[in-house]
mmCIF file of C-alpha atoms and ligand atoms in Angstrom:
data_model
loop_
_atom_site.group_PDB
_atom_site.id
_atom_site.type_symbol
_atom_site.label_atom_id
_atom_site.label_comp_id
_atom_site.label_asym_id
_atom_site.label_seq_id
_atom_site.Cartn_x
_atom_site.Cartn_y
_atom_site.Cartn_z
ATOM 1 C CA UNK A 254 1.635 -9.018 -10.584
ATOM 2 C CA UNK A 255 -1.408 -9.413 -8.286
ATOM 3 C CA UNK A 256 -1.986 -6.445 -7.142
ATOM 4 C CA UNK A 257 -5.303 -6.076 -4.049
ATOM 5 C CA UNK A 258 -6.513 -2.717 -3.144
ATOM 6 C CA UNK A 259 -8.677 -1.333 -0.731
ATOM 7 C CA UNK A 260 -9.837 1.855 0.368
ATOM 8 C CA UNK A 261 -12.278 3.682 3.042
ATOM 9 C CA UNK A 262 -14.712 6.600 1.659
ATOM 10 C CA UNK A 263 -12.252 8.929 1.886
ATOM 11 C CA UNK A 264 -9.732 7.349 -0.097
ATOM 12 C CA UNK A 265 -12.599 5.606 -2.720
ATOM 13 C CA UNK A 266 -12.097 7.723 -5.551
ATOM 14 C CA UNK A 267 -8.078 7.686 -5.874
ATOM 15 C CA UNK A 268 -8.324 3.884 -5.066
ATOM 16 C CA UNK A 269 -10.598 4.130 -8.129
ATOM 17 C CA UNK A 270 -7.960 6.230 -10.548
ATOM 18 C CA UNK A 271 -5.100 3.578 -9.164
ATOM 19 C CA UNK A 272 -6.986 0.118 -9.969
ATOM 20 C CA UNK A 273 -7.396 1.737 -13.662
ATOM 21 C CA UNK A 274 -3.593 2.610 -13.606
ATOM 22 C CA UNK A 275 -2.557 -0.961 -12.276
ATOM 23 C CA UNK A 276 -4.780 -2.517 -14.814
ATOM 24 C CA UNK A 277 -3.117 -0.657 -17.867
ATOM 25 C CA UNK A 278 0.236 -0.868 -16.720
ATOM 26 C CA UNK A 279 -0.848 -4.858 -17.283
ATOM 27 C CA UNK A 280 -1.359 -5.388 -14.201
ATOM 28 C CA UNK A 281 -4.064 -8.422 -12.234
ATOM 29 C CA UNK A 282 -6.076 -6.011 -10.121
ATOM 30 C CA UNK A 283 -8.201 -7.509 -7.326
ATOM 31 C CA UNK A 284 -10.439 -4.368 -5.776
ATOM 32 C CA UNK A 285 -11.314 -5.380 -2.450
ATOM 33 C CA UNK A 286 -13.846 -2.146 -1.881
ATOM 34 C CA UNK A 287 -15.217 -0.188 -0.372
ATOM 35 C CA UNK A 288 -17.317 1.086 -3.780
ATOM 36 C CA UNK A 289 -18.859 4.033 -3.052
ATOM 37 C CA UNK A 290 -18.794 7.093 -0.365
ATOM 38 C CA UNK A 291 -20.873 5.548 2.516
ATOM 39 C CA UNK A 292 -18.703 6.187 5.493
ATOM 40 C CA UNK A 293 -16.146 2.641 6.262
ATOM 41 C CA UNK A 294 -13.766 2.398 9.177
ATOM 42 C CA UNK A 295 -9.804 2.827 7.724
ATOM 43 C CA UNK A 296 -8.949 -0.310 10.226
ATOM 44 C CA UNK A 297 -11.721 -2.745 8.270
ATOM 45 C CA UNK A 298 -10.333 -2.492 4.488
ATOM 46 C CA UNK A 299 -6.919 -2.407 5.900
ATOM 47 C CA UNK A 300 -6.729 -5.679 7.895
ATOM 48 C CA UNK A 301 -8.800 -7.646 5.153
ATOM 49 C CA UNK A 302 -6.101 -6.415 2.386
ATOM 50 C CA UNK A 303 -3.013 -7.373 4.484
ATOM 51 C CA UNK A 304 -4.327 -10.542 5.916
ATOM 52 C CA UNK A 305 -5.494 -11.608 1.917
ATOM 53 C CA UNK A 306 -1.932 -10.288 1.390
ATOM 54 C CA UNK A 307 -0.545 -12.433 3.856
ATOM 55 C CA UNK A 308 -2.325 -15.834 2.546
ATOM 56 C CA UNK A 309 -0.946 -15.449 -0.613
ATOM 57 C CA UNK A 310 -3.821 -13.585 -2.709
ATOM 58 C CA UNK A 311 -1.713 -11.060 -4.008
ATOM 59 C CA UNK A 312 1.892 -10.136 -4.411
ATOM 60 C CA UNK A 313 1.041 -6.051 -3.766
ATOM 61 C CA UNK A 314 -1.352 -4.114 -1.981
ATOM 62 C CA UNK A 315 -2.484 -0.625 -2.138
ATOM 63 C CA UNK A 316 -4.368 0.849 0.202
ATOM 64 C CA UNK A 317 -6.170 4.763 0.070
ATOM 65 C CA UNK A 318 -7.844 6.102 2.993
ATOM 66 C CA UNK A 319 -7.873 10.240 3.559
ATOM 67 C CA UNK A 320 -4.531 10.647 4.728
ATOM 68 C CA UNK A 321 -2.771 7.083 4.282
ATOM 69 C CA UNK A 322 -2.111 7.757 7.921
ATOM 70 C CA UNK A 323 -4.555 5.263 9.343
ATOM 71 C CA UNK A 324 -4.483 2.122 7.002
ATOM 72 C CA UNK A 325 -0.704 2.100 7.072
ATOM 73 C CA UNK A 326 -1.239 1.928 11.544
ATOM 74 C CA UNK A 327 -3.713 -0.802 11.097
ATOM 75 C CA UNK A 328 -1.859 -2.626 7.849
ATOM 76 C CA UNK A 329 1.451 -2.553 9.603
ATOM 77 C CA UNK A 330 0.301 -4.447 12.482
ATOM 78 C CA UNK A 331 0.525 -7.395 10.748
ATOM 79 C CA UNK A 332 3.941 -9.636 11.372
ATOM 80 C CA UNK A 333 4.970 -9.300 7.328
ATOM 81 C CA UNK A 334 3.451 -6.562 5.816
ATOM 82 C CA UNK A 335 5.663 -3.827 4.975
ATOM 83 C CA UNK A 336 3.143 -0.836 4.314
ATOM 84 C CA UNK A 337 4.918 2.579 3.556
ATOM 85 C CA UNK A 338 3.020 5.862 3.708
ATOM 86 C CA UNK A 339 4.612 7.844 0.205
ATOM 87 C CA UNK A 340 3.919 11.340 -0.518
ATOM 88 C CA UNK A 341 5.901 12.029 -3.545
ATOM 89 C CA UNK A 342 8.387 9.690 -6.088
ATOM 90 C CA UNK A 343 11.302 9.769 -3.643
ATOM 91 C CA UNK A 344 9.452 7.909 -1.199
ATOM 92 C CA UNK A 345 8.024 5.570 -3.459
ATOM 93 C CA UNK A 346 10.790 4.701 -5.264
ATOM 94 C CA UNK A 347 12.759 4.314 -1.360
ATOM 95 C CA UNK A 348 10.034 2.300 0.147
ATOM 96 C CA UNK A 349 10.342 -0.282 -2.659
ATOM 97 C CA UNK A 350 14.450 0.255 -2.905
ATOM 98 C CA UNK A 351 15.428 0.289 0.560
ATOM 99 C CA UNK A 352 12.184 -0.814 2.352
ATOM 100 C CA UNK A 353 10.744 -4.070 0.157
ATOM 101 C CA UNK A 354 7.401 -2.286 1.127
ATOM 102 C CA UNK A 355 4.669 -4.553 -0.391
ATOM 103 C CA UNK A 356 1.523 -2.467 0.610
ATOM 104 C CA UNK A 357 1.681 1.553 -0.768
ATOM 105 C CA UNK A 358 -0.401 3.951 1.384
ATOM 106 C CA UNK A 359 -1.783 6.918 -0.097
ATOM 107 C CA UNK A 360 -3.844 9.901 0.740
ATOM 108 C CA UNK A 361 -6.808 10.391 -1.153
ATOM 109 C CA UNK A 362 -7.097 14.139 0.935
ATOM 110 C CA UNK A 363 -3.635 14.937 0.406
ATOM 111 C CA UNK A 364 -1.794 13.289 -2.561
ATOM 112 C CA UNK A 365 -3.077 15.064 -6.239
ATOM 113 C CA UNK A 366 -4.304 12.053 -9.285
ATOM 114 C CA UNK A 367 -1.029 12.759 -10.664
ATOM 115 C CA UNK A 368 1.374 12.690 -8.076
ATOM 116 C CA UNK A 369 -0.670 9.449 -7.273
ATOM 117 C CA UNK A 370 -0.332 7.970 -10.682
ATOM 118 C CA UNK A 371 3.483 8.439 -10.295
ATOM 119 C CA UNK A 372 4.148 6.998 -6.936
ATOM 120 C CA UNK A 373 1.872 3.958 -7.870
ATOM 121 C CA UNK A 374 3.723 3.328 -10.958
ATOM 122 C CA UNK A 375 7.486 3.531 -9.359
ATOM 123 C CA UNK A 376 5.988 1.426 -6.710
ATOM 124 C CA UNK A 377 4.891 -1.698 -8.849
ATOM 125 C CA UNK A 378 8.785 -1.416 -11.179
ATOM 126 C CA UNK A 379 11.518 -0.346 -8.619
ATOM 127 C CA UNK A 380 12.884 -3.219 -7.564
ATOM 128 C CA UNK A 381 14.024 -4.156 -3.617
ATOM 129 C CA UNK A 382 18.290 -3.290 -3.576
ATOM 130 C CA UNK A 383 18.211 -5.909 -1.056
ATOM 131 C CA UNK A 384 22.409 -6.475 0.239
ATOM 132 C CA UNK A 385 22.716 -4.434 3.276
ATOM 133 C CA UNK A 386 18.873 -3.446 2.976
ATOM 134 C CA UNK A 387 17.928 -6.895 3.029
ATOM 135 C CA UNK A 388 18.941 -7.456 6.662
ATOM 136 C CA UNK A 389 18.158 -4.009 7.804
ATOM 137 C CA UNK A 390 14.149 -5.160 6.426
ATOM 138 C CA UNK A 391 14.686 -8.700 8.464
ATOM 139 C CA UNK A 392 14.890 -7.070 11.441
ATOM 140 C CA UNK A 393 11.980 -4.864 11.320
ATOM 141 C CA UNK A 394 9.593 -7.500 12.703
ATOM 142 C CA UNK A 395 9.983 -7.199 16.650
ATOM 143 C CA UNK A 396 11.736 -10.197 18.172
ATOM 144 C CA UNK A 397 11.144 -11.480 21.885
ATOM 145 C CA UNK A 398 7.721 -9.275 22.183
ATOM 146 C CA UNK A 399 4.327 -10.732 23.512
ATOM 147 C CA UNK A 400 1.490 -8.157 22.999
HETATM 148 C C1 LIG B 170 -11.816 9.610 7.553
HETATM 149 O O1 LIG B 170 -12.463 10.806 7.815
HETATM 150 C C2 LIG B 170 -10.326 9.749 7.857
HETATM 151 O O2 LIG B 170 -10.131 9.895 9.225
HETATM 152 C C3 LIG B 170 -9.557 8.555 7.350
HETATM 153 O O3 LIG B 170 -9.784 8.411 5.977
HETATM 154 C C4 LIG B 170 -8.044 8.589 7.474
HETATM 155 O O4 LIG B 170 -7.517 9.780 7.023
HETATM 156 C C5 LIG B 170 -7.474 8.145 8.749
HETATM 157 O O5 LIG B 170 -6.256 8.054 8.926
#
């Protein structure tokens, strides 16, 4: 898979460790910044991954910032992207299961490398249930609703 990630300061350094895990797990790893720990708004790297998401430049996204809190608010704006906030490999492995999240949201304050490395990994091989799930996820996107 395609995989895009993106990051503020405070989620650089995990959205460092998880573009080395997507790459050996074989993956095509497109690292849309920010590269270093000069302060970046969340909203900024967030929009750019989902709307590259969106046009087709990758099939996953991943997105770090120091909570997950704030990119998932700003990703999930967007009519189509499914981002899930996942703390541990129950939520992973239900966001991808139940949810057909394609944009994981971590914490680079308050999920551990290995935890991290875990959740990343069930999120890029569980695969959507769909059935009743499927039309429980069609029905996320608000119908009717002018902003
Ligand atoms: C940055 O200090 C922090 O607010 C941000 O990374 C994130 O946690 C917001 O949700």
């Amino acid at each position: 898979m395609r995989v895009l990630l993106a990051s503020d300061h405070a989620g650089w350094e995990l959205k460092q460790l998880m573009a080395t895990l997507a790459r050996e797990l074989g993956h095509d790893v497109v690292d849309l910044g920010t590269h270093g720990r000069e302060p970046v708004d969340y909203p900024d790297p967030a929009h750019d991954l989902a709307i590259r998401l969106l046009a087709g430049e990758g099939e996953r996204g991943v997105l770090v910032c120091g909570t997950g809190i704030g990119v998932s608010m700003a990703a999930n704006r967007h009519v189509g992207v499914r981002a899930a906030l996942c703390h541990d490999a129950f939520t992973a492995q239900a966001a991808r299961r139940h949810n057909d999240a394609n944009v994981l949201c971590l914490g680079g304050r308050t999920t551990g490398p290995g935890v991290a490395m875990q959740i990343l990994e069930l999120f890029l091989t569980t695969p959507f249930e769909g059935g009743r799930h499927a039309r429980r996820v069609a029905s996320i996107e608000p119908k009717g609703e002018t902003s």
